[in-house]
Amino acid sequence: MGGCCCRNPTSPYPTVPMEFMDSLKSKTQLKPTQIQYLYNRFCQISGEYRPNQVQKYNFYSGLLSLNPLLPTILNCMFGDKNVITFVEFAMFLSTFQAHSLKTKRGVKNEGKDRKLNYLFSMYDHNKDGRITKVDLVIIVHKLFAHMMDHLQIMRIVDTMMTEMDCTDTNQITFRDFCKAFEVFDMAEMMVTFIPEFRGRSNDDGKSSKWFCWK
């Protein structure tokens, strides 16, 4: 019956169900082999060979648990849910897929906008639509607590607030946030190469790996 759940003889994981494959091919720039790779990782993380969903707590194991930003990343991936489907998992990660030279400008711009929204959400700790000094302290502390003392962290926070708060309201709006990031090529930042099923992609693209699900 289609064989969509049959396991590849070279892999301990099942083949991606056709409805998942079709959905992601129409909504993302992911190749079938990359979708299969992500499905393999989804299976590993969920602890199921034929998973329909994965729970947030499943990510707190192995090397992933060592990432200081893992809780922040998962809050963006899961939103207010505790369980997501494979398609939701792959859609989130596809936002950070490294583009090739052939990628159309419209697709890159769409990905840039999604990245900015996700990044703003990561800084906006209490999800009230604005980034306060407290929000900045939380994220900077997660990133640099192992390298800097509290005074150094507060100096970074003060500098960020001064440079990004365009309205002098002691808070950073999404508009302020986007304006501050205009100096960066967001299409080429916060990207990761999603490997092929049997090796890495040969597509061109500058990669500054942000997080990896290997």
PDB file of C-alpha atoms in Angstrom:
ATOM      1  CA  MET A   1       0.000   0.000   0.000  1.00  0.00           C
ATOM      2  CA  GLY A   2       2.412   2.678  -1.202  1.00  0.00           C
ATOM      3  CA  GLY A   3       5.168   1.570   1.181  1.00  0.00           C
ATOM      4  CA  CYS A   4       5.310   4.985   2.852  1.00  0.00           C
ATOM      5  CA  CYS A   5       6.047   3.456   6.250  1.00  0.00           C
ATOM      6  CA  CYS A   6       8.490   0.811   5.064  1.00  0.00           C
ATOM      7  CA  ARG A   7      11.985   1.141   6.437  1.00  0.00           C
ATOM      8  CA  ASN A   8      14.936   1.762   4.173  1.00  0.00           C
ATOM      9  CA  PRO A   9      17.188  -1.329   4.406  1.00  0.00           C
ATOM     10  CA  THR A  10      20.172   0.973   5.076  1.00  0.00           C
ATOM     11  CA  SER A  11      18.409   2.969   7.787  1.00  0.00           C
ATOM     12  CA  PRO A  12      16.790   2.041  11.124  1.00  0.00           C
ATOM     13  CA  TYR A  13      14.126   4.669  10.444  1.00  0.00           C
ATOM     14  CA  PRO A  14      11.007   4.517   8.259  1.00  0.00           C
ATOM     15  CA  THR A  15      10.632   6.398   5.007  1.00  0.00           C
ATOM     16  CA  VAL A  16       8.878   9.748   5.331  1.00  0.00           C
ATOM     17  CA  PRO A  17       5.099   9.322   4.890  1.00  0.00           C
ATOM     18  CA  MET A  18       4.080  10.657   1.492  1.00  0.00           C
ATOM     19  CA  GLU A  19       1.663  13.231   2.893  1.00  0.00           C
ATOM     20  CA  PHE A  20       4.501  14.753   4.953  1.00  0.00           C
ATOM     21  CA  MET A  21       6.841  14.738   1.964  1.00  0.00           C
ATOM     22  CA  ASP A  22       4.281  16.411  -0.321  1.00  0.00           C
ATOM     23  CA  SER A  23       3.407  19.054   2.267  1.00  0.00           C
ATOM     24  CA  LEU A  24       7.032  20.059   2.885  1.00  0.00           C
ATOM     25  CA  LYS A  25       8.011  20.022  -0.783  1.00  0.00           C
ATOM     26  CA  SER A  26       5.214  22.500  -1.500  1.00  0.00           C
ATOM     27  CA  LYS A  27       5.921  24.785   1.473  1.00  0.00           C
ATOM     28  CA  THR A  28       9.743  24.778   1.720  1.00  0.00           C
ATOM     29  CA  GLN A  29      12.924  24.584  -0.353  1.00  0.00           C
ATOM     30  CA  LEU A  30      13.884  21.295   1.292  1.00  0.00           C
ATOM     31  CA  LYS A  31      14.932  18.443  -0.972  1.00  0.00           C
ATOM     32  CA  PRO A  32      13.428  14.956  -0.466  1.00  0.00           C
ATOM     33  CA  THR A  33      16.755  13.670   0.905  1.00  0.00           C
ATOM     34  CA  GLN A  34      16.898  16.558   3.389  1.00  0.00           C
ATOM     35  CA  ILE A  35      13.319  15.898   4.475  1.00  0.00           C
ATOM     36  CA  GLN A  36      14.283  12.266   5.069  1.00  0.00           C
ATOM     37  CA  TYR A  37      17.292  13.392   7.117  1.00  0.00           C
ATOM     38  CA  LEU A  38      15.089  15.587   9.314  1.00  0.00           C
ATOM     39  CA  TYR A  39      12.591  12.743   9.683  1.00  0.00           C
ATOM     40  CA  ASN A  40      15.406  10.484  10.892  1.00  0.00           C
ATOM     41  CA  ARG A  41      16.351  13.080  13.510  1.00  0.00           C
ATOM     42  CA  PHE A  42      12.708  13.515  14.475  1.00  0.00           C
ATOM     43  CA  CYS A  43      12.479   9.759  15.041  1.00  0.00           C
ATOM     44  CA  GLN A  44      15.654   9.795  17.134  1.00  0.00           C
ATOM     45  CA  ILE A  45      14.509  12.692  19.297  1.00  0.00           C
ATOM     46  CA  SER A  46      10.981  11.360  19.801  1.00  0.00           C
ATOM     47  CA  GLY A  47      12.242   7.881  20.669  1.00  0.00           C
ATOM     48  CA  GLU A  48       9.741   6.363  18.243  1.00  0.00           C
ATOM     49  CA  TYR A  49      10.360   4.613  14.945  1.00  0.00           C
ATOM     50  CA  ARG A  50       7.020   5.795  13.528  1.00  0.00           C
ATOM     51  CA  PRO A  51       6.359   9.037  15.357  1.00  0.00           C
ATOM     52  CA  ASN A  52       3.359  11.246  14.785  1.00  0.00           C
ATOM     53  CA  GLN A  53       4.565  13.889  17.214  1.00  0.00           C
ATOM     54  CA  VAL A  54       7.372  14.869  19.546  1.00  0.00           C
ATOM     55  CA  GLN A  55       7.152  16.420  22.998  1.00  0.00           C
ATOM     56  CA  LYS A  56       9.261  19.301  24.231  1.00  0.00           C
ATOM     57  CA  TYR A  57      10.951  17.265  26.963  1.00  0.00           C
ATOM     58  CA  ASN A  58      12.303  14.822  24.340  1.00  0.00           C
ATOM     59  CA  PHE A  59      14.887  17.422  23.306  1.00  0.00           C
ATOM     60  CA  TYR A  60      16.527  17.507  26.725  1.00  0.00           C
ATOM     61  CA  SER A  61      18.877  14.605  26.105  1.00  0.00           C
ATOM     62  CA  GLY A  62      22.288  14.052  24.557  1.00  0.00           C
ATOM     63  CA  LEU A  63      24.339  16.964  23.211  1.00  0.00           C
ATOM     64  CA  LEU A  64      21.250  19.085  22.544  1.00  0.00           C
ATOM     65  CA  SER A  65      20.754  19.531  26.274  1.00  0.00           C
ATOM     66  CA  LEU A  66      24.141  21.304  26.493  1.00  0.00           C
ATOM     67  CA  ASN A  67      22.995  24.194  24.296  1.00  0.00           C
ATOM     68  CA  PRO A  68      22.334  27.156  26.659  1.00  0.00           C
ATOM     69  CA  LEU A  69      19.753  28.501  24.198  1.00  0.00           C
ATOM     70  CA  LEU A  70      17.818  25.242  23.916  1.00  0.00           C
ATOM     71  CA  PRO A  71      14.880  26.358  26.127  1.00  0.00           C
ATOM     72  CA  THR A  72      14.643  29.619  24.172  1.00  0.00           C
ATOM     73  CA  ILE A  73      14.762  27.827  20.804  1.00  0.00           C
ATOM     74  CA  LEU A  74      12.142  25.311  21.912  1.00  0.00           C
ATOM     75  CA  ASN A  75       9.828  28.084  23.096  1.00  0.00           C
ATOM     76  CA  CYS A  76       9.906  29.468  19.554  1.00  0.00           C
ATOM     77  CA  MET A  77       9.502  26.053  17.955  1.00  0.00           C
ATOM     78  CA  PHE A  78       6.629  24.923  20.182  1.00  0.00           C
ATOM     79  CA  GLY A  79       4.920  28.220  20.980  1.00  0.00           C
ATOM     80  CA  ASP A  80       2.303  27.540  23.647  1.00  0.00           C
ATOM     81  CA  LYS A  81       2.163  23.821  22.814  1.00  0.00           C
ATOM     82  CA  ASN A  82       3.986  20.909  24.422  1.00  0.00           C
ATOM     83  CA  VAL A  83       3.737  18.672  21.359  1.00  0.00           C
ATOM     84  CA  ILE A  84       4.465  19.320  17.665  1.00  0.00           C
ATOM     85  CA  THR A  85       4.209  17.242  14.496  1.00  0.00           C
ATOM     86  CA  PHE A  86       7.033  16.374  12.132  1.00  0.00           C
ATOM     87  CA  VAL A  87       5.817  18.921   9.574  1.00  0.00           C
ATOM     88  CA  GLU A  88       5.930  21.684  12.215  1.00  0.00           C
ATOM     89  CA  PHE A  89       9.421  20.544  13.257  1.00  0.00           C
ATOM     90  CA  ALA A  90      10.702  20.570   9.659  1.00  0.00           C
ATOM     91  CA  MET A  91       9.012  23.874   8.819  1.00  0.00           C
ATOM     92  CA  PHE A  92      10.757  25.558  11.755  1.00  0.00           C
ATOM     93  CA  LEU A  93      14.198  24.210  10.839  1.00  0.00           C
ATOM     94  CA  SER A  94      13.736  24.984   7.135  1.00  0.00           C
ATOM     95  CA  THR A  95      13.724  28.675   8.079  1.00  0.00           C
ATOM     96  CA  PHE A  96      17.431  28.339   8.883  1.00  0.00           C
ATOM     97  CA  GLN A  97      18.332  26.324   5.800  1.00  0.00           C
ATOM     98  CA  ALA A  98      21.387  27.663   3.981  1.00  0.00           C
ATOM     99  CA  HIS A  99      20.348  28.989   0.584  1.00  0.00           C
ATOM    100  CA  SER A 100      22.137  28.263  -2.654  1.00  0.00           C
ATOM    101  CA  LEU A 101      23.063  30.814  -5.302  1.00  0.00           C
ATOM    102  CA  LYS A 102      20.005  29.657  -7.234  1.00  0.00           C
ATOM    103  CA  THR A 103      17.541  30.598  -4.495  1.00  0.00           C
ATOM    104  CA  LYS A 104      15.140  33.314  -5.659  1.00  0.00           C
ATOM    105  CA  ARG A 105      15.200  36.701  -3.942  1.00  0.00           C
ATOM    106  CA  GLY A 106      11.550  36.407  -2.884  1.00  0.00           C
ATOM    107  CA  VAL A 107      12.246  33.122  -1.103  1.00  0.00           C
ATOM    108  CA  LYS A 108      15.263  34.631   0.652  1.00  0.00           C
ATOM    109  CA  ASN A 109      13.229  37.646   1.779  1.00  0.00           C
ATOM    110  CA  GLU A 110      10.499  35.392   3.119  1.00  0.00           C
ATOM    111  CA  GLY A 111      13.062  33.413   5.086  1.00  0.00           C
ATOM    112  CA  LYS A 112      14.650  36.627   6.366  1.00  0.00           C
ATOM    113  CA  ASP A 113      11.298  37.829   7.711  1.00  0.00           C
ATOM    114  CA  ARG A 114      10.669  34.510   9.467  1.00  0.00           C
ATOM    115  CA  LYS A 115      14.128  34.611  11.038  1.00  0.00           C
ATOM    116  CA  LEU A 116      13.557  38.133  12.359  1.00  0.00           C
ATOM    117  CA  ASN A 117      10.239  37.086  13.862  1.00  0.00           C
ATOM    118  CA  TYR A 118      11.780  34.020  15.495  1.00  0.00           C
ATOM    119  CA  LEU A 119      14.782  35.987  16.743  1.00  0.00           C
ATOM    120  CA  PHE A 120      12.593  38.732  18.202  1.00  0.00           C
ATOM    121  CA  SER A 121      10.505  36.046  19.911  1.00  0.00           C
ATOM    122  CA  MET A 122      13.657  34.590  21.455  1.00  0.00           C
ATOM    123  CA  TYR A 123      14.602  37.933  22.978  1.00  0.00           C
ATOM    124  CA  ASP A 124      11.019  38.730  24.006  1.00  0.00           C
ATOM    125  CA  HIS A 125      11.118  36.435  27.023  1.00  0.00           C
ATOM    126  CA  ASN A 126       7.571  37.037  28.325  1.00  0.00           C
ATOM    127  CA  LYS A 127       6.076  37.326  24.804  1.00  0.00           C
ATOM    128  CA  ASP A 128       4.474  40.723  25.344  1.00  0.00           C
ATOM    129  CA  GLY A 129       5.542  42.086  21.955  1.00  0.00           C
ATOM    130  CA  ARG A 130       8.431  44.200  23.228  1.00  0.00           C
ATOM    131  CA  ILE A 131      11.962  43.586  24.450  1.00  0.00           C
ATOM    132  CA  THR A 132      12.760  45.131  27.824  1.00  0.00           C
ATOM    133  CA  LYS A 133      16.042  45.379  29.674  1.00  0.00           C
ATOM    134  CA  VAL A 134      15.025  42.352  31.728  1.00  0.00           C
ATOM    135  CA  ASP A 135      14.485  40.358  28.519  1.00  0.00           C
ATOM    136  CA  LEU A 136      17.959  41.314  27.311  1.00  0.00           C
ATOM    137  CA  VAL A 137      19.566  40.362  30.612  1.00  0.00           C
ATOM    138  CA  ILE A 138      17.996  36.902  30.430  1.00  0.00           C
ATOM    139  CA  ILE A 139      19.197  36.118  26.889  1.00  0.00           C
ATOM    140  CA  VAL A 140      22.672  37.660  27.274  1.00  0.00           C
ATOM    141  CA  HIS A 141      23.149  35.824  30.564  1.00  0.00           C
ATOM    142  CA  LYS A 142      22.291  32.516  28.871  1.00  0.00           C
ATOM    143  CA  LEU A 143      24.832  33.206  26.148  1.00  0.00           C
ATOM    144  CA  PHE A 144      27.763  34.601  28.133  1.00  0.00           C
ATOM    145  CA  ALA A 145      27.381  33.669  31.808  1.00  0.00           C
ATOM    146  CA  HIS A 146      30.199  31.134  31.447  1.00  0.00           C
ATOM    147  CA  MET A 147      32.535  33.830  30.070  1.00  0.00           C
ATOM    148  CA  MET A 148      31.569  37.089  31.758  1.00  0.00           C
ATOM    149  CA  ASP A 149      30.648  38.401  35.170  1.00  0.00           C
ATOM    150  CA  HIS A 150      27.405  40.239  35.924  1.00  0.00           C
ATOM    151  CA  LEU A 151      28.924  43.703  35.436  1.00  0.00           C
ATOM    152  CA  GLN A 152      30.189  42.813  31.951  1.00  0.00           C
ATOM    153  CA  ILE A 153      26.815  41.372  31.010  1.00  0.00           C
ATOM    154  CA  MET A 154      25.028  44.524  32.167  1.00  0.00           C
ATOM    155  CA  ARG A 155      27.375  46.660  30.067  1.00  0.00           C
ATOM    156  CA  ILE A 156      26.457  44.627  26.991  1.00  0.00           C
ATOM    157  CA  VAL A 157      22.754  44.951  27.825  1.00  0.00           C
ATOM    158  CA  ASP A 158      23.026  48.718  28.309  1.00  0.00           C
ATOM    159  CA  THR A 159      24.827  49.069  24.966  1.00  0.00           C
ATOM    160  CA  MET A 160      22.219  46.969  23.160  1.00  0.00           C
ATOM    161  CA  MET A 161      19.373  48.955  24.673  1.00  0.00           C
ATOM    162  CA  THR A 162      20.996  52.283  23.768  1.00  0.00           C
ATOM    163  CA  GLU A 163      21.633  51.244  20.170  1.00  0.00           C
ATOM    164  CA  MET A 164      18.293  49.537  19.508  1.00  0.00           C
ATOM    165  CA  ASP A 165      15.795  51.660  21.453  1.00  0.00           C
ATOM    166  CA  CYS A 166      14.928  54.237  18.787  1.00  0.00           C
ATOM    167  CA  THR A 167      12.008  55.754  20.727  1.00  0.00           C
ATOM    168  CA  ASP A 168      13.739  56.299  24.094  1.00  0.00           C
ATOM    169  CA  THR A 169      11.026  54.294  25.849  1.00  0.00           C
ATOM    170  CA  ASN A 170      13.410  51.834  27.495  1.00  0.00           C
ATOM    171  CA  GLN A 171      11.994  49.036  25.364  1.00  0.00           C
ATOM    172  CA  ILE A 172      12.629  47.668  21.887  1.00  0.00           C
ATOM    173  CA  THR A 173       9.717  47.230  19.510  1.00  0.00           C
ATOM    174  CA  PHE A 174       9.733  44.800  16.593  1.00  0.00           C
ATOM    175  CA  ARG A 175      10.203  47.760  14.246  1.00  0.00           C
ATOM    176  CA  ASP A 176      13.240  48.918  16.266  1.00  0.00           C
ATOM    177  CA  PHE A 177      14.563  45.364  16.216  1.00  0.00           C
ATOM    178  CA  CYS A 178      14.266  45.001  12.416  1.00  0.00           C
ATOM    179  CA  LYS A 179      15.887  48.402  11.875  1.00  0.00           C
ATOM    180  CA  ALA A 180      18.865  47.387  14.018  1.00  0.00           C
ATOM    181  CA  PHE A 181      19.344  44.243  11.930  1.00  0.00           C
ATOM    182  CA  GLU A 182      19.199  46.054   8.588  1.00  0.00           C
ATOM    183  CA  VAL A 183      23.006  46.160   8.579  1.00  0.00           C
ATOM    184  CA  PHE A 184      23.106  42.344   8.427  1.00  0.00           C
ATOM    185  CA  ASP A 185      22.277  40.071   5.513  1.00  0.00           C
ATOM    186  CA  MET A 186      19.723  37.946   7.348  1.00  0.00           C
ATOM    187  CA  ALA A 187      19.449  35.591   4.365  1.00  0.00           C
ATOM    188  CA  GLU A 188      23.038  34.551   5.071  1.00  0.00           C
ATOM    189  CA  MET A 189      22.974  34.744   8.872  1.00  0.00           C
ATOM    190  CA  MET A 190      21.633  32.199  11.359  1.00  0.00           C
ATOM    191  CA  VAL A 191      21.823  29.380   8.837  1.00  0.00           C
ATOM    192  CA  THR A 192      22.741  25.734   8.984  1.00  0.00           C
ATOM    193  CA  PHE A 193      23.346  23.246   6.221  1.00  0.00           C
ATOM    194  CA  ILE A 194      20.777  20.476   6.450  1.00  0.00           C
ATOM    195  CA  PRO A 195      22.646  17.370   5.239  1.00  0.00           C
ATOM    196  CA  GLU A 196      21.488  15.152   2.436  1.00  0.00           C
ATOM    197  CA  PHE A 197      20.319  11.657   3.343  1.00  0.00           C
ATOM    198  CA  ARG A 198      23.686  10.267   2.229  1.00  0.00           C
ATOM    199  CA  GLY A 199      25.960  13.248   2.761  1.00  0.00           C
ATOM    200  CA  ARG A 200      26.023  17.012   2.902  1.00  0.00           C
ATOM    201  CA  SER A 201      24.505  19.243   0.288  1.00  0.00           C
ATOM    202  CA  ASN A 202      26.838  20.664  -2.347  1.00  0.00           C
ATOM    203  CA  ASP A 203      24.764  23.829  -2.710  1.00  0.00           C
ATOM    204  CA  ASP A 204      26.752  27.032  -2.426  1.00  0.00           C
ATOM    205  CA  GLY A 205      26.080  29.329   0.490  1.00  0.00           C
ATOM    206  CA  LYS A 206      27.883  30.959   3.352  1.00  0.00           C
ATOM    207  CA  SER A 207      27.116  29.162   6.566  1.00  0.00           C
ATOM    208  CA  SER A 208      27.352  30.580  10.054  1.00  0.00           C
ATOM    209  CA  LYS A 209      25.984  27.610  11.948  1.00  0.00           C
ATOM    210  CA  TRP A 210      23.654  28.666  14.672  1.00  0.00           C
ATOM    211  CA  PHE A 211      22.365  25.367  15.964  1.00  0.00           C
ATOM    212  CA  CYS A 212      22.656  21.859  14.634  1.00  0.00           C
ATOM    213  CA  TRP A 213      20.404  18.825  14.996  1.00  0.00           C
ATOM    214  CA  LYS A 214      22.944  16.180  14.012  1.00  0.00           C
TER     215      LYS A 214
END
